[in-house]
Amino acid sequence: MTYQRNISRYISRIAISLLLLMGQQTVFAQGFLKLERDSVPLFRGFAVSADLVGAAQMMLGDYGQYEGALRLNLHDQYFPIVEVGYGKASHENDAVTHITYRTKAPYFRVGVDVNIMKKKHTGNRIFAGVRYAYTNYKVDISEPATQDPVWQWDAATDVKGLRLYQHWAEVLFGIDAKVAGPLHLGWSVRYRMRMSHNDNQIGQAWYVPGYGLQDTGNLGATFNVSIDI
Protein backbone atom coordinates (compact mmCIF):
# COMPACT_ATOMS: atom_id res chain seq x y z
CA MET A 1 0.00 0.00 0.00
CA THR A 2 2.78 2.39 0.88
CA TYR A 3 4.53 1.64 -2.43
CA GLN A 4 1.32 2.29 -4.43
CA ARG A 5 0.67 5.46 -2.44
CA ASN A 6 4.17 6.76 -3.30
CA ILE A 7 3.66 5.94 -6.99
CA SER A 8 0.32 7.80 -6.97
CA ARG A 9 1.99 10.78 -5.28
CA TYR A 10 4.78 10.89 -7.89
CA ILE A 11 2.29 10.60 -10.76
CA SER A 12 0.22 13.45 -9.29
CA ARG A 13 3.30 15.66 -9.00
CA ILE A 14 4.33 14.91 -12.58
CA ALA A 15 0.82 15.66 -13.84
CA ILE A 16 0.72 19.00 -11.98
CA SER A 17 4.18 19.92 -13.30
CA LEU A 18 3.10 19.11 -16.86
CA LEU A 19 -0.05 21.23 -16.49
CA LEU A 20 1.99 24.18 -15.16
CA LEU A 21 4.51 23.81 -17.98
CA MET A 22 1.73 23.70 -20.58
CA GLY A 23 0.20 26.80 -19.04
CA GLN A 24 3.53 28.66 -19.18
CA GLN A 25 4.01 27.64 -22.82
CA THR A 26 0.52 28.88 -23.63
CA VAL A 27 1.23 32.26 -22.01
CA PHE A 28 4.56 32.47 -23.83
CA ALA A 29 2.90 31.63 -27.14
CA GLN A 30 0.22 34.25 -26.58
CA GLY A 31 2.87 36.85 -25.75
CA PHE A 32 4.92 35.86 -28.80
CA LEU A 33 1.91 36.10 -31.08
CA LYS A 34 1.03 39.46 -29.56
CA LEU A 35 4.51 40.78 -30.30
CA GLU A 36 4.27 39.46 -33.86
CA ARG A 37 0.96 41.25 -34.39
CA ASP A 38 2.54 44.54 -33.20
CA SER A 39 3.70 46.22 -36.42
CA VAL A 40 5.79 48.85 -34.62
CA PRO A 41 9.51 48.08 -35.17
CA LEU A 42 12.02 47.68 -32.37
CA PHE A 43 14.25 50.60 -33.37
CA ARG A 44 12.25 53.82 -33.50
CA GLY A 45 15.07 56.30 -33.96
CA PHE A 46 16.80 58.55 -31.47
CA ALA A 47 16.50 62.00 -29.93
CA VAL A 48 18.87 64.79 -28.98
CA SER A 49 18.04 67.09 -26.08
CA ALA A 50 19.30 69.95 -23.94
CA ASP A 51 18.59 70.78 -20.30
CA LEU A 52 17.45 74.35 -19.60
CA VAL A 53 17.64 74.22 -15.78
CA GLY A 54 21.43 73.94 -15.60
CA ALA A 55 21.87 76.65 -18.25
CA ALA A 56 19.57 79.00 -16.30
CA GLN A 57 21.56 78.33 -13.11
CA MET A 58 24.76 79.19 -14.97
CA MET A 59 23.38 82.49 -16.27
CA LEU A 60 21.59 83.62 -13.09
CA GLY A 61 23.91 82.33 -10.35
CA ASP A 62 27.47 81.37 -9.58
CA TYR A 63 27.20 77.69 -10.55
CA GLY A 64 25.47 75.49 -13.11
CA GLN A 65 26.05 73.29 -16.12
CA TYR A 66 25.47 72.98 -19.83
CA GLU A 67 24.10 69.54 -20.64
CA GLY A 68 22.99 67.61 -23.70
CA ALA A 69 21.79 64.04 -24.19
CA LEU A 70 21.46 61.35 -26.85
CA ARG A 71 18.62 58.88 -26.33
CA LEU A 72 17.68 55.78 -28.33
CA ASN A 73 14.07 54.72 -28.77
CA LEU A 74 13.42 50.98 -28.60
CA HIS A 75 9.78 50.13 -29.38
CA ASP A 76 8.60 53.38 -27.69
CA GLN A 77 9.17 51.64 -24.35
CA TYR A 78 12.89 51.47 -23.55
CA PHE A 79 15.15 54.50 -23.94
CA PRO A 80 18.89 53.95 -23.35
CA ILE A 81 20.47 57.37 -22.80
CA VAL A 82 23.83 59.12 -22.48
CA GLU A 83 23.95 62.56 -20.84
CA VAL A 84 27.10 64.67 -21.20
CA GLY A 85 27.71 68.07 -19.68
CA TYR A 86 30.15 70.69 -18.48
CA GLY A 87 29.70 72.02 -14.94
CA LYS A 88 31.19 75.19 -13.53
CA ALA A 89 31.19 77.11 -10.24
CA SER A 90 32.74 80.44 -9.28
CA HIS A 91 31.58 81.17 -5.75
CA GLU A 92 33.33 84.12 -4.12
CA ASN A 93 33.37 85.55 -0.60
CA ASP A 94 30.69 83.49 1.07
CA ALA A 95 28.95 85.66 3.66
CA VAL A 96 29.37 83.05 6.41
CA THR A 97 32.66 81.27 5.71
CA HIS A 98 34.30 83.88 3.44
CA ILE A 99 35.51 80.98 1.26
CA THR A 100 36.12 81.34 -2.47
CA TYR A 101 35.41 78.16 -4.46
CA ARG A 102 36.08 77.56 -8.17
CA THR A 103 35.80 74.48 -10.34
CA LYS A 104 34.95 73.49 -13.92
CA ALA A 105 34.93 70.03 -15.47
CA PRO A 106 32.98 67.68 -17.77
CA TYR A 107 30.78 64.86 -16.50
CA PHE A 108 28.64 62.09 -17.93
CA ARG A 109 25.71 59.88 -17.04
CA VAL A 110 24.51 56.64 -18.66
CA GLY A 111 21.27 54.82 -17.99
CA VAL A 112 17.85 53.89 -19.31
CA ASP A 113 14.30 55.27 -19.11
CA VAL A 114 11.21 53.06 -19.29
CA ASN A 115 7.93 54.38 -20.67
CA ILE A 116 5.24 53.27 -18.20
CA MET A 117 2.23 54.55 -20.17
CA LYS A 118 -0.28 51.93 -21.28
CA LYS A 119 -0.51 53.46 -24.77
CA LYS A 120 3.15 53.68 -25.68
CA HIS A 121 3.01 54.78 -29.33
CA THR A 122 1.29 58.17 -28.97
CA GLY A 123 4.49 60.23 -28.75
CA ASN A 124 3.78 61.23 -25.14
CA ARG A 125 5.65 59.40 -22.38
CA ILE A 126 5.63 58.99 -18.64
CA PHE A 127 8.85 57.34 -17.61
CA ALA A 128 10.94 56.06 -14.73
CA GLY A 129 14.68 55.68 -15.07
CA VAL A 130 18.09 55.11 -13.53
CA ARG A 131 21.51 56.66 -14.11
CA TYR A 132 25.14 56.02 -13.28
CA ALA A 133 27.24 59.21 -13.25
CA TYR A 134 30.89 60.19 -12.89
CA THR A 135 33.06 63.30 -12.88
CA ASN A 136 36.74 64.00 -12.31
CA TYR A 137 37.39 67.65 -11.46
CA LYS A 138 39.81 70.14 -9.92
CA VAL A 139 38.99 72.81 -7.36
CA ASP A 140 40.60 76.06 -6.23
CA ILE A 141 39.74 77.11 -2.67
CA SER A 142 40.90 80.11 -0.71
CA GLU A 143 39.92 81.39 2.72
CA PRO A 144 41.19 84.54 4.45
CA ALA A 145 43.27 84.19 7.59
CA THR A 146 41.27 83.44 10.73
CA GLN A 147 42.48 82.86 14.28
CA ASP A 148 42.84 79.20 15.23
CA PRO A 149 40.66 78.62 18.35
CA VAL A 150 43.21 76.29 19.96
CA TRP A 151 46.66 77.63 19.06
CA GLN A 152 45.56 81.27 18.69
CA TRP A 153 47.47 81.89 15.48
CA ASP A 154 46.17 83.05 12.11
CA ALA A 155 45.41 80.20 9.68
CA ALA A 156 44.59 80.71 6.01
CA THR A 157 43.55 78.26 3.26
CA ASP A 158 44.87 78.43 -0.28
CA VAL A 159 44.39 75.30 -2.40
CA LYS A 160 45.02 75.29 -6.15
CA GLY A 161 44.21 72.51 -8.61
CA LEU A 162 43.15 69.92 -6.06
CA ARG A 163 42.06 66.79 -7.96
CA LEU A 164 38.76 65.20 -6.86
CA TYR A 165 36.28 62.68 -8.26
CA GLN A 166 32.78 61.40 -7.58
CA HIS A 167 30.64 58.43 -8.67
CA TRP A 168 26.91 58.63 -8.01
CA ALA A 169 23.59 57.05 -9.00
CA GLU A 170 20.24 58.63 -9.77
CA VAL A 171 16.68 57.38 -9.89
CA LEU A 172 14.17 59.58 -11.66
CA PHE A 173 10.59 60.14 -12.73
CA GLY A 174 9.57 62.37 -15.60
CA ILE A 175 7.24 63.35 -18.43
CA ASP A 176 8.02 63.84 -22.11
CA ALA A 177 5.27 65.53 -24.15
CA LYS A 178 5.04 65.89 -27.91
CA VAL A 179 4.51 69.55 -28.85
CA ALA A 180 4.63 69.64 -32.66
CA GLY A 181 6.28 67.35 -35.18
CA PRO A 182 9.57 66.06 -33.74
CA LEU A 183 9.67 68.70 -30.95
CA HIS A 184 9.19 67.47 -27.37
CA LEU A 185 9.25 69.23 -23.99
CA GLY A 186 9.71 67.38 -20.73
CA TRP A 187 10.91 67.45 -17.17
CA SER A 188 12.36 65.03 -14.65
CA VAL A 189 12.78 64.89 -10.88
CA ARG A 190 15.85 63.00 -9.68
CA TYR A 191 17.04 61.49 -6.42
CA ARG A 192 20.85 61.34 -6.27
CA MET A 193 23.00 59.00 -4.18
CA ARG A 194 26.77 59.32 -3.82
CA MET A 195 28.47 55.95 -4.37
CA SER A 196 32.19 56.72 -4.17
CA HIS A 197 34.05 60.01 -3.88
CA ASN A 198 37.33 61.64 -2.91
CA ASP A 199 37.08 65.01 -1.19
CA ASN A 200 40.74 64.92 -0.14
CA GLN A 201 41.63 67.28 2.70
CA ILE A 202 38.90 69.87 1.99
CA GLY A 203 36.01 67.91 3.47
CA GLN A 204 32.81 67.94 1.44
CA ALA A 205 33.13 69.83 -1.84
CA TRP A 206 30.74 72.79 -2.19
CA TYR A 207 29.75 72.01 -5.79
CA VAL A 208 30.33 68.91 -7.95
CA PRO A 209 29.94 69.21 -11.75
CA GLY A 210 26.82 67.34 -12.84
CA TYR A 211 25.76 66.57 -9.27
CA GLY A 212 25.15 70.09 -8.02
CA LEU A 213 25.43 71.62 -4.57
CA GLN A 214 26.32 69.12 -1.87
CA ASP A 215 24.49 70.79 1.03
CA THR A 216 21.02 71.25 -0.51
CA GLY A 217 19.77 67.68 -0.30
CA ASN A 218 19.69 64.84 -2.79
CA LEU A 219 16.94 66.07 -5.10
CA GLY A 220 17.52 67.59 -8.53
CA ALA A 221 15.47 68.47 -11.61
CA THR A 222 15.80 68.98 -15.35
CA PHE A 223 13.66 70.67 -18.00
CA ASN A 224 14.47 69.31 -21.44
CA VAL A 225 13.89 70.39 -25.01
CA SER A 226 14.32 67.42 -27.34
CA ILE A 227 13.98 66.62 -31.03
CA ASP A 228 13.16 63.14 -32.34
CA ILE A 229 15.25 62.06 -35.30
PDB file of C-alpha atoms in Angstrom:
ATOM      1  CA  MET A   1       0.000   0.000   0.000  1.00  0.00           C
ATOM      2  CA  THR A   2       2.777   2.390   0.879  1.00  0.00           C
ATOM      3  CA  TYR A   3       4.527   1.643  -2.433  1.00  0.00           C
ATOM      4  CA  GLN A   4       1.316   2.287  -4.429  1.00  0.00           C
ATOM      5  CA  ARG A   5       0.675   5.457  -2.441  1.00  0.00           C
ATOM      6  CA  ASN A   6       4.171   6.757  -3.302  1.00  0.00           C
ATOM      7  CA  ILE A   7       3.655   5.938  -6.994  1.00  0.00           C
ATOM      8  CA  SER A   8       0.322   7.795  -6.972  1.00  0.00           C
ATOM      9  CA  ARG A   9       1.988  10.778  -5.284  1.00  0.00           C
ATOM     10  CA  TYR A  10       4.779  10.887  -7.893  1.00  0.00           C
ATOM     11  CA  ILE A  11       2.288  10.596 -10.763  1.00  0.00           C
ATOM     12  CA  SER A  12       0.223  13.449  -9.293  1.00  0.00           C
ATOM     13  CA  ARG A  13       3.305  15.662  -8.997  1.00  0.00           C
ATOM     14  CA  ILE A  14       4.330  14.907 -12.582  1.00  0.00           C
ATOM     15  CA  ALA A  15       0.819  15.664 -13.842  1.00  0.00           C
ATOM     16  CA  ILE A  16       0.721  18.998 -11.980  1.00  0.00           C
ATOM     17  CA  SER A  17       4.177  19.915 -13.300  1.00  0.00           C
ATOM     18  CA  LEU A  18       3.099  19.115 -16.863  1.00  0.00           C
ATOM     19  CA  LEU A  19      -0.048  21.231 -16.491  1.00  0.00           C
ATOM     20  CA  LEU A  20       1.988  24.178 -15.164  1.00  0.00           C
ATOM     21  CA  LEU A  21       4.507  23.807 -17.980  1.00  0.00           C
ATOM     22  CA  MET A  22       1.733  23.704 -20.580  1.00  0.00           C
ATOM     23  CA  GLY A  23       0.202  26.804 -19.040  1.00  0.00           C
ATOM     24  CA  GLN A  24       3.534  28.659 -19.176  1.00  0.00           C
ATOM     25  CA  GLN A  25       4.008  27.645 -22.818  1.00  0.00           C
ATOM     26  CA  THR A  26       0.521  28.885 -23.632  1.00  0.00           C
ATOM     27  CA  VAL A  27       1.232  32.263 -22.006  1.00  0.00           C
ATOM     28  CA  PHE A  28       4.564  32.470 -23.827  1.00  0.00           C
ATOM     29  CA  ALA A  29       2.902  31.625 -27.145  1.00  0.00           C
ATOM     30  CA  GLN A  30       0.222  34.252 -26.578  1.00  0.00           C
ATOM     31  CA  GLY A  31       2.873  36.851 -25.745  1.00  0.00           C
ATOM     32  CA  PHE A  32       4.921  35.864 -28.802  1.00  0.00           C
ATOM     33  CA  LEU A  33       1.912  36.104 -31.080  1.00  0.00           C
ATOM     34  CA  LYS A  34       1.026  39.457 -29.564  1.00  0.00           C
ATOM     35  CA  LEU A  35       4.510  40.776 -30.305  1.00  0.00           C
ATOM     36  CA  GLU A  36       4.274  39.460 -33.857  1.00  0.00           C
ATOM     37  CA  ARG A  37       0.959  41.248 -34.391  1.00  0.00           C
ATOM     38  CA  ASP A  38       2.544  44.543 -33.201  1.00  0.00           C
ATOM     39  CA  SER A  39       3.695  46.215 -36.423  1.00  0.00           C
ATOM     40  CA  VAL A  40       5.791  48.850 -34.620  1.00  0.00           C
ATOM     41  CA  PRO A  41       9.510  48.081 -35.172  1.00  0.00           C
ATOM     42  CA  LEU A  42      12.023  47.679 -32.368  1.00  0.00           C
ATOM     43  CA  PHE A  43      14.245  50.595 -33.373  1.00  0.00           C
ATOM     44  CA  ARG A  44      12.252  53.819 -33.498  1.00  0.00           C
ATOM     45  CA  GLY A  45      15.075  56.304 -33.964  1.00  0.00           C
ATOM     46  CA  PHE A  46      16.803  58.547 -31.470  1.00  0.00           C
ATOM     47  CA  ALA A  47      16.498  61.995 -29.928  1.00  0.00           C
ATOM     48  CA  VAL A  48      18.874  64.794 -28.978  1.00  0.00           C
ATOM     49  CA  SER A  49      18.036  67.088 -26.076  1.00  0.00           C
ATOM     50  CA  ALA A  50      19.303  69.950 -23.940  1.00  0.00           C
ATOM     51  CA  ASP A  51      18.586  70.777 -20.298  1.00  0.00           C
ATOM     52  CA  LEU A  52      17.448  74.350 -19.602  1.00  0.00           C
ATOM     53  CA  VAL A  53      17.641  74.224 -15.783  1.00  0.00           C
ATOM     54  CA  GLY A  54      21.427  73.938 -15.601  1.00  0.00           C
ATOM     55  CA  ALA A  55      21.873  76.652 -18.247  1.00  0.00           C
ATOM     56  CA  ALA A  56      19.574  79.004 -16.296  1.00  0.00           C
ATOM     57  CA  GLN A  57      21.563  78.326 -13.111  1.00  0.00           C
ATOM     58  CA  MET A  58      24.759  79.185 -14.968  1.00  0.00           C
ATOM     59  CA  MET A  59      23.376  82.491 -16.267  1.00  0.00           C
ATOM     60  CA  LEU A  60      21.590  83.621 -13.095  1.00  0.00           C
ATOM     61  CA  GLY A  61      23.909  82.332 -10.347  1.00  0.00           C
ATOM     62  CA  ASP A  62      27.473  81.368  -9.583  1.00  0.00           C
ATOM     63  CA  TYR A  63      27.202  77.686 -10.550  1.00  0.00           C
ATOM     64  CA  GLY A  64      25.468  75.494 -13.113  1.00  0.00           C
ATOM     65  CA  GLN A  65      26.050  73.288 -16.119  1.00  0.00           C
ATOM     66  CA  TYR A  66      25.469  72.982 -19.828  1.00  0.00           C
ATOM     67  CA  GLU A  67      24.096  69.539 -20.643  1.00  0.00           C
ATOM     68  CA  GLY A  68      22.988  67.610 -23.698  1.00  0.00           C
ATOM     69  CA  ALA A  69      21.790  64.040 -24.189  1.00  0.00           C
ATOM     70  CA  LEU A  70      21.460  61.353 -26.853  1.00  0.00           C
ATOM     71  CA  ARG A  71      18.622  58.883 -26.334  1.00  0.00           C
ATOM     72  CA  LEU A  72      17.682  55.777 -28.330  1.00  0.00           C
ATOM     73  CA  ASN A  73      14.067  54.722 -28.770  1.00  0.00           C
ATOM     74  CA  LEU A  74      13.419  50.975 -28.601  1.00  0.00           C
ATOM     75  CA  HIS A  75       9.778  50.131 -29.381  1.00  0.00           C
ATOM     76  CA  ASP A  76       8.599  53.381 -27.693  1.00  0.00           C
ATOM     77  CA  GLN A  77       9.168  51.642 -24.350  1.00  0.00           C
ATOM     78  CA  TYR A  78      12.890  51.475 -23.545  1.00  0.00           C
ATOM     79  CA  PHE A  79      15.149  54.497 -23.944  1.00  0.00           C
ATOM     80  CA  PRO A  80      18.892  53.954 -23.348  1.00  0.00           C
ATOM     81  CA  ILE A  81      20.470  57.368 -22.803  1.00  0.00           C
ATOM     82  CA  VAL A  82      23.829  59.121 -22.482  1.00  0.00           C
ATOM     83  CA  GLU A  83      23.949  62.561 -20.845  1.00  0.00           C
ATOM     84  CA  VAL A  84      27.102  64.668 -21.202  1.00  0.00           C
ATOM     85  CA  GLY A  85      27.712  68.070 -19.679  1.00  0.00           C
ATOM     86  CA  TYR A  86      30.150  70.689 -18.481  1.00  0.00           C
ATOM     87  CA  GLY A  87      29.702  72.019 -14.944  1.00  0.00           C
ATOM     88  CA  LYS A  88      31.195  75.195 -13.534  1.00  0.00           C
ATOM     89  CA  ALA A  89      31.185  77.111 -10.243  1.00  0.00           C
ATOM     90  CA  SER A  90      32.743  80.442  -9.279  1.00  0.00           C
ATOM     91  CA  HIS A  91      31.579  81.175  -5.751  1.00  0.00           C
ATOM     92  CA  GLU A  92      33.328  84.119  -4.120  1.00  0.00           C
ATOM     93  CA  ASN A  93      33.366  85.550  -0.601  1.00  0.00           C
ATOM     94  CA  ASP A  94      30.689  83.486   1.069  1.00  0.00           C
ATOM     95  CA  ALA A  95      28.946  85.658   3.660  1.00  0.00           C
ATOM     96  CA  VAL A  96      29.373  83.046   6.409  1.00  0.00           C
ATOM     97  CA  THR A  97      32.658  81.266   5.709  1.00  0.00           C
ATOM     98  CA  HIS A  98      34.303  83.884   3.437  1.00  0.00           C
ATOM     99  CA  ILE A  99      35.514  80.981   1.264  1.00  0.00           C
ATOM    100  CA  THR A 100      36.123  81.335  -2.471  1.00  0.00           C
ATOM    101  CA  TYR A 101      35.408  78.159  -4.463  1.00  0.00           C
ATOM    102  CA  ARG A 102      36.077  77.563  -8.165  1.00  0.00           C
ATOM    103  CA  THR A 103      35.797  74.479 -10.343  1.00  0.00           C
ATOM    104  CA  LYS A 104      34.947  73.490 -13.919  1.00  0.00           C
ATOM    105  CA  ALA A 105      34.925  70.032 -15.465  1.00  0.00           C
ATOM    106  CA  PRO A 106      32.976  67.681 -17.766  1.00  0.00           C
ATOM    107  CA  TYR A 107      30.782  64.857 -16.499  1.00  0.00           C
ATOM    108  CA  PHE A 108      28.644  62.091 -17.931  1.00  0.00           C
ATOM    109  CA  ARG A 109      25.705  59.876 -17.040  1.00  0.00           C
ATOM    110  CA  VAL A 110      24.511  56.639 -18.661  1.00  0.00           C
ATOM    111  CA  GLY A 111      21.267  54.818 -17.994  1.00  0.00           C
ATOM    112  CA  VAL A 112      17.851  53.892 -19.309  1.00  0.00           C
ATOM    113  CA  ASP A 113      14.302  55.269 -19.111  1.00  0.00           C
ATOM    114  CA  VAL A 114      11.213  53.057 -19.289  1.00  0.00           C
ATOM    115  CA  ASN A 115       7.926  54.377 -20.666  1.00  0.00           C
ATOM    116  CA  ILE A 116       5.237  53.266 -18.203  1.00  0.00           C
ATOM    117  CA  MET A 117       2.229  54.554 -20.167  1.00  0.00           C
ATOM    118  CA  LYS A 118      -0.283  51.930 -21.281  1.00  0.00           C
ATOM    119  CA  LYS A 119      -0.512  53.462 -24.770  1.00  0.00           C
ATOM    120  CA  LYS A 120       3.146  53.676 -25.685  1.00  0.00           C
ATOM    121  CA  HIS A 121       3.015  54.779 -29.330  1.00  0.00           C
ATOM    122  CA  THR A 122       1.286  58.169 -28.966  1.00  0.00           C
ATOM    123  CA  GLY A 123       4.485  60.229 -28.750  1.00  0.00           C
ATOM    124  CA  ASN A 124       3.778  61.232 -25.144  1.00  0.00           C
ATOM    125  CA  ARG A 125       5.653  59.405 -22.377  1.00  0.00           C
ATOM    126  CA  ILE A 126       5.627  58.988 -18.638  1.00  0.00           C
ATOM    127  CA  PHE A 127       8.846  57.344 -17.611  1.00  0.00           C
ATOM    128  CA  ALA A 128      10.937  56.059 -14.733  1.00  0.00           C
ATOM    129  CA  GLY A 129      14.682  55.680 -15.068  1.00  0.00           C
ATOM    130  CA  VAL A 130      18.088  55.113 -13.534  1.00  0.00           C
ATOM    131  CA  ARG A 131      21.508  56.663 -14.109  1.00  0.00           C
ATOM    132  CA  TYR A 132      25.144  56.021 -13.276  1.00  0.00           C
ATOM    133  CA  ALA A 133      27.235  59.213 -13.249  1.00  0.00           C
ATOM    134  CA  TYR A 134      30.891  60.193 -12.895  1.00  0.00           C
ATOM    135  CA  THR A 135      33.062  63.298 -12.880  1.00  0.00           C
ATOM    136  CA  ASN A 136      36.736  64.005 -12.311  1.00  0.00           C
ATOM    137  CA  TYR A 137      37.386  67.646 -11.462  1.00  0.00           C
ATOM    138  CA  LYS A 138      39.811  70.142  -9.924  1.00  0.00           C
ATOM    139  CA  VAL A 139      38.994  72.811  -7.363  1.00  0.00           C
ATOM    140  CA  ASP A 140      40.598  76.057  -6.233  1.00  0.00           C
ATOM    141  CA  ILE A 141      39.740  77.110  -2.671  1.00  0.00           C
ATOM    142  CA  SER A 142      40.901  80.112  -0.707  1.00  0.00           C
ATOM    143  CA  GLU A 143      39.922  81.390   2.717  1.00  0.00           C
ATOM    144  CA  PRO A 144      41.195  84.538   4.450  1.00  0.00           C
ATOM    145  CA  ALA A 145      43.274  84.186   7.587  1.00  0.00           C
ATOM    146  CA  THR A 146      41.267  83.437  10.726  1.00  0.00           C
ATOM    147  CA  GLN A 147      42.477  82.858  14.277  1.00  0.00           C
ATOM    148  CA  ASP A 148      42.845  79.196  15.235  1.00  0.00           C
ATOM    149  CA  PRO A 149      40.655  78.615  18.349  1.00  0.00           C
ATOM    150  CA  VAL A 150      43.215  76.285  19.959  1.00  0.00           C
ATOM    151  CA  TRP A 151      46.661  77.630  19.061  1.00  0.00           C
ATOM    152  CA  GLN A 152      45.561  81.267  18.692  1.00  0.00           C
ATOM    153  CA  TRP A 153      47.468  81.891  15.477  1.00  0.00           C
ATOM    154  CA  ASP A 154      46.170  83.055  12.110  1.00  0.00           C
ATOM    155  CA  ALA A 155      45.414  80.196   9.681  1.00  0.00           C
ATOM    156  CA  ALA A 156      44.586  80.708   6.008  1.00  0.00           C
ATOM    157  CA  THR A 157      43.552  78.263   3.265  1.00  0.00           C
ATOM    158  CA  ASP A 158      44.871  78.435  -0.276  1.00  0.00           C
ATOM    159  CA  VAL A 159      44.391  75.296  -2.398  1.00  0.00           C
ATOM    160  CA  LYS A 160      45.018  75.290  -6.151  1.00  0.00           C
ATOM    161  CA  GLY A 161      44.209  72.509  -8.606  1.00  0.00           C
ATOM    162  CA  LEU A 162      43.146  69.916  -6.059  1.00  0.00           C
ATOM    163  CA  ARG A 163      42.064  66.790  -7.963  1.00  0.00           C
ATOM    164  CA  LEU A 164      38.760  65.198  -6.857  1.00  0.00           C
ATOM    165  CA  TYR A 165      36.283  62.676  -8.261  1.00  0.00           C
ATOM    166  CA  GLN A 166      32.784  61.405  -7.585  1.00  0.00           C
ATOM    167  CA  HIS A 167      30.637  58.432  -8.670  1.00  0.00           C
ATOM    168  CA  TRP A 168      26.911  58.630  -8.009  1.00  0.00           C
ATOM    169  CA  ALA A 169      23.592  57.054  -9.000  1.00  0.00           C
ATOM    170  CA  GLU A 170      20.240  58.635  -9.772  1.00  0.00           C
ATOM    171  CA  VAL A 171      16.675  57.375  -9.890  1.00  0.00           C
ATOM    172  CA  LEU A 172      14.168  59.578 -11.655  1.00  0.00           C
ATOM    173  CA  PHE A 173      10.589  60.138 -12.731  1.00  0.00           C
ATOM    174  CA  GLY A 174       9.568  62.369 -15.605  1.00  0.00           C
ATOM    175  CA  ILE A 175       7.240  63.347 -18.433  1.00  0.00           C
ATOM    176  CA  ASP A 176       8.025  63.841 -22.109  1.00  0.00           C
ATOM    177  CA  ALA A 177       5.271  65.534 -24.153  1.00  0.00           C
ATOM    178  CA  LYS A 178       5.041  65.892 -27.909  1.00  0.00           C
ATOM    179  CA  VAL A 179       4.508  69.551 -28.851  1.00  0.00           C
ATOM    180  CA  ALA A 180       4.631  69.639 -32.657  1.00  0.00           C
ATOM    181  CA  GLY A 181       6.279  67.349 -35.178  1.00  0.00           C
ATOM    182  CA  PRO A 182       9.571  66.063 -33.742  1.00  0.00           C
ATOM    183  CA  LEU A 183       9.667  68.696 -30.950  1.00  0.00           C
ATOM    184  CA  HIS A 184       9.193  67.468 -27.367  1.00  0.00           C
ATOM    185  CA  LEU A 185       9.252  69.227 -23.995  1.00  0.00           C
ATOM    186  CA  GLY A 186       9.713  67.384 -20.726  1.00  0.00           C
ATOM    187  CA  TRP A 187      10.912  67.453 -17.166  1.00  0.00           C
ATOM    188  CA  SER A 188      12.355  65.033 -14.649  1.00  0.00           C
ATOM    189  CA  VAL A 189      12.779  64.894 -10.876  1.00  0.00           C
ATOM    190  CA  ARG A 190      15.850  62.997  -9.685  1.00  0.00           C
ATOM    191  CA  TYR A 191      17.044  61.492  -6.419  1.00  0.00           C
ATOM    192  CA  ARG A 192      20.854  61.341  -6.273  1.00  0.00           C
ATOM    193  CA  MET A 193      22.998  58.996  -4.175  1.00  0.00           C
ATOM    194  CA  ARG A 194      26.768  59.318  -3.824  1.00  0.00           C
ATOM    195  CA  MET A 195      28.467  55.954  -4.369  1.00  0.00           C
ATOM    196  CA  SER A 196      32.192  56.719  -4.167  1.00  0.00           C
ATOM    197  CA  HIS A 197      34.050  60.006  -3.877  1.00  0.00           C
ATOM    198  CA  ASN A 198      37.332  61.638  -2.911  1.00  0.00           C
ATOM    199  CA  ASP A 199      37.075  65.011  -1.191  1.00  0.00           C
ATOM    200  CA  ASN A 200      40.743  64.916  -0.144  1.00  0.00           C
ATOM    201  CA  GLN A 201      41.625  67.278   2.701  1.00  0.00           C
ATOM    202  CA  ILE A 202      38.900  69.875   1.993  1.00  0.00           C
ATOM    203  CA  GLY A 203      36.011  67.913   3.474  1.00  0.00           C
ATOM    204  CA  GLN A 204      32.809  67.937   1.440  1.00  0.00           C
ATOM    205  CA  ALA A 205      33.126  69.826  -1.845  1.00  0.00           C
ATOM    206  CA  TRP A 206      30.741  72.792  -2.190  1.00  0.00           C
ATOM    207  CA  TYR A 207      29.754  72.009  -5.792  1.00  0.00           C
ATOM    208  CA  VAL A 208      30.332  68.908  -7.950  1.00  0.00           C
ATOM    209  CA  PRO A 209      29.944  69.206 -11.747  1.00  0.00           C
ATOM    210  CA  GLY A 210      26.821  67.342 -12.838  1.00  0.00           C
ATOM    211  CA  TYR A 211      25.762  66.566  -9.269  1.00  0.00           C
ATOM    212  CA  GLY A 212      25.154  70.094  -8.017  1.00  0.00           C
ATOM    213  CA  LEU A 213      25.434  71.618  -4.568  1.00  0.00           C
ATOM    214  CA  GLN A 214      26.319  69.116  -1.868  1.00  0.00           C
ATOM    215  CA  ASP A 215      24.495  70.787   1.027  1.00  0.00           C
ATOM    216  CA  THR A 216      21.018  71.254  -0.514  1.00  0.00           C
ATOM    217  CA  GLY A 217      19.766  67.678  -0.302  1.00  0.00           C
ATOM    218  CA  ASN A 218      19.694  64.842  -2.795  1.00  0.00           C
ATOM    219  CA  LEU A 219      16.936  66.073  -5.100  1.00  0.00           C
ATOM    220  CA  GLY A 220      17.519  67.595  -8.530  1.00  0.00           C
ATOM    221  CA  ALA A 221      15.471  68.466 -11.607  1.00  0.00           C
ATOM    222  CA  THR A 222      15.805  68.981 -15.347  1.00  0.00           C
ATOM    223  CA  PHE A 223      13.659  70.670 -17.998  1.00  0.00           C
ATOM    224  CA  ASN A 224      14.466  69.308 -21.435  1.00  0.00           C
ATOM    225  CA  VAL A 225      13.895  70.388 -25.008  1.00  0.00           C
ATOM    226  CA  SER A 226      14.323  67.417 -27.342  1.00  0.00           C
ATOM    227  CA  ILE A 227      13.979  66.616 -31.034  1.00  0.00           C
ATOM    228  CA  ASP A 228      13.157  63.142 -32.336  1.00  0.00           C
ATOM    229  CA  ILE A 229      15.248  62.059 -35.303  1.00  0.00           C
TER     230      ILE A 229
END
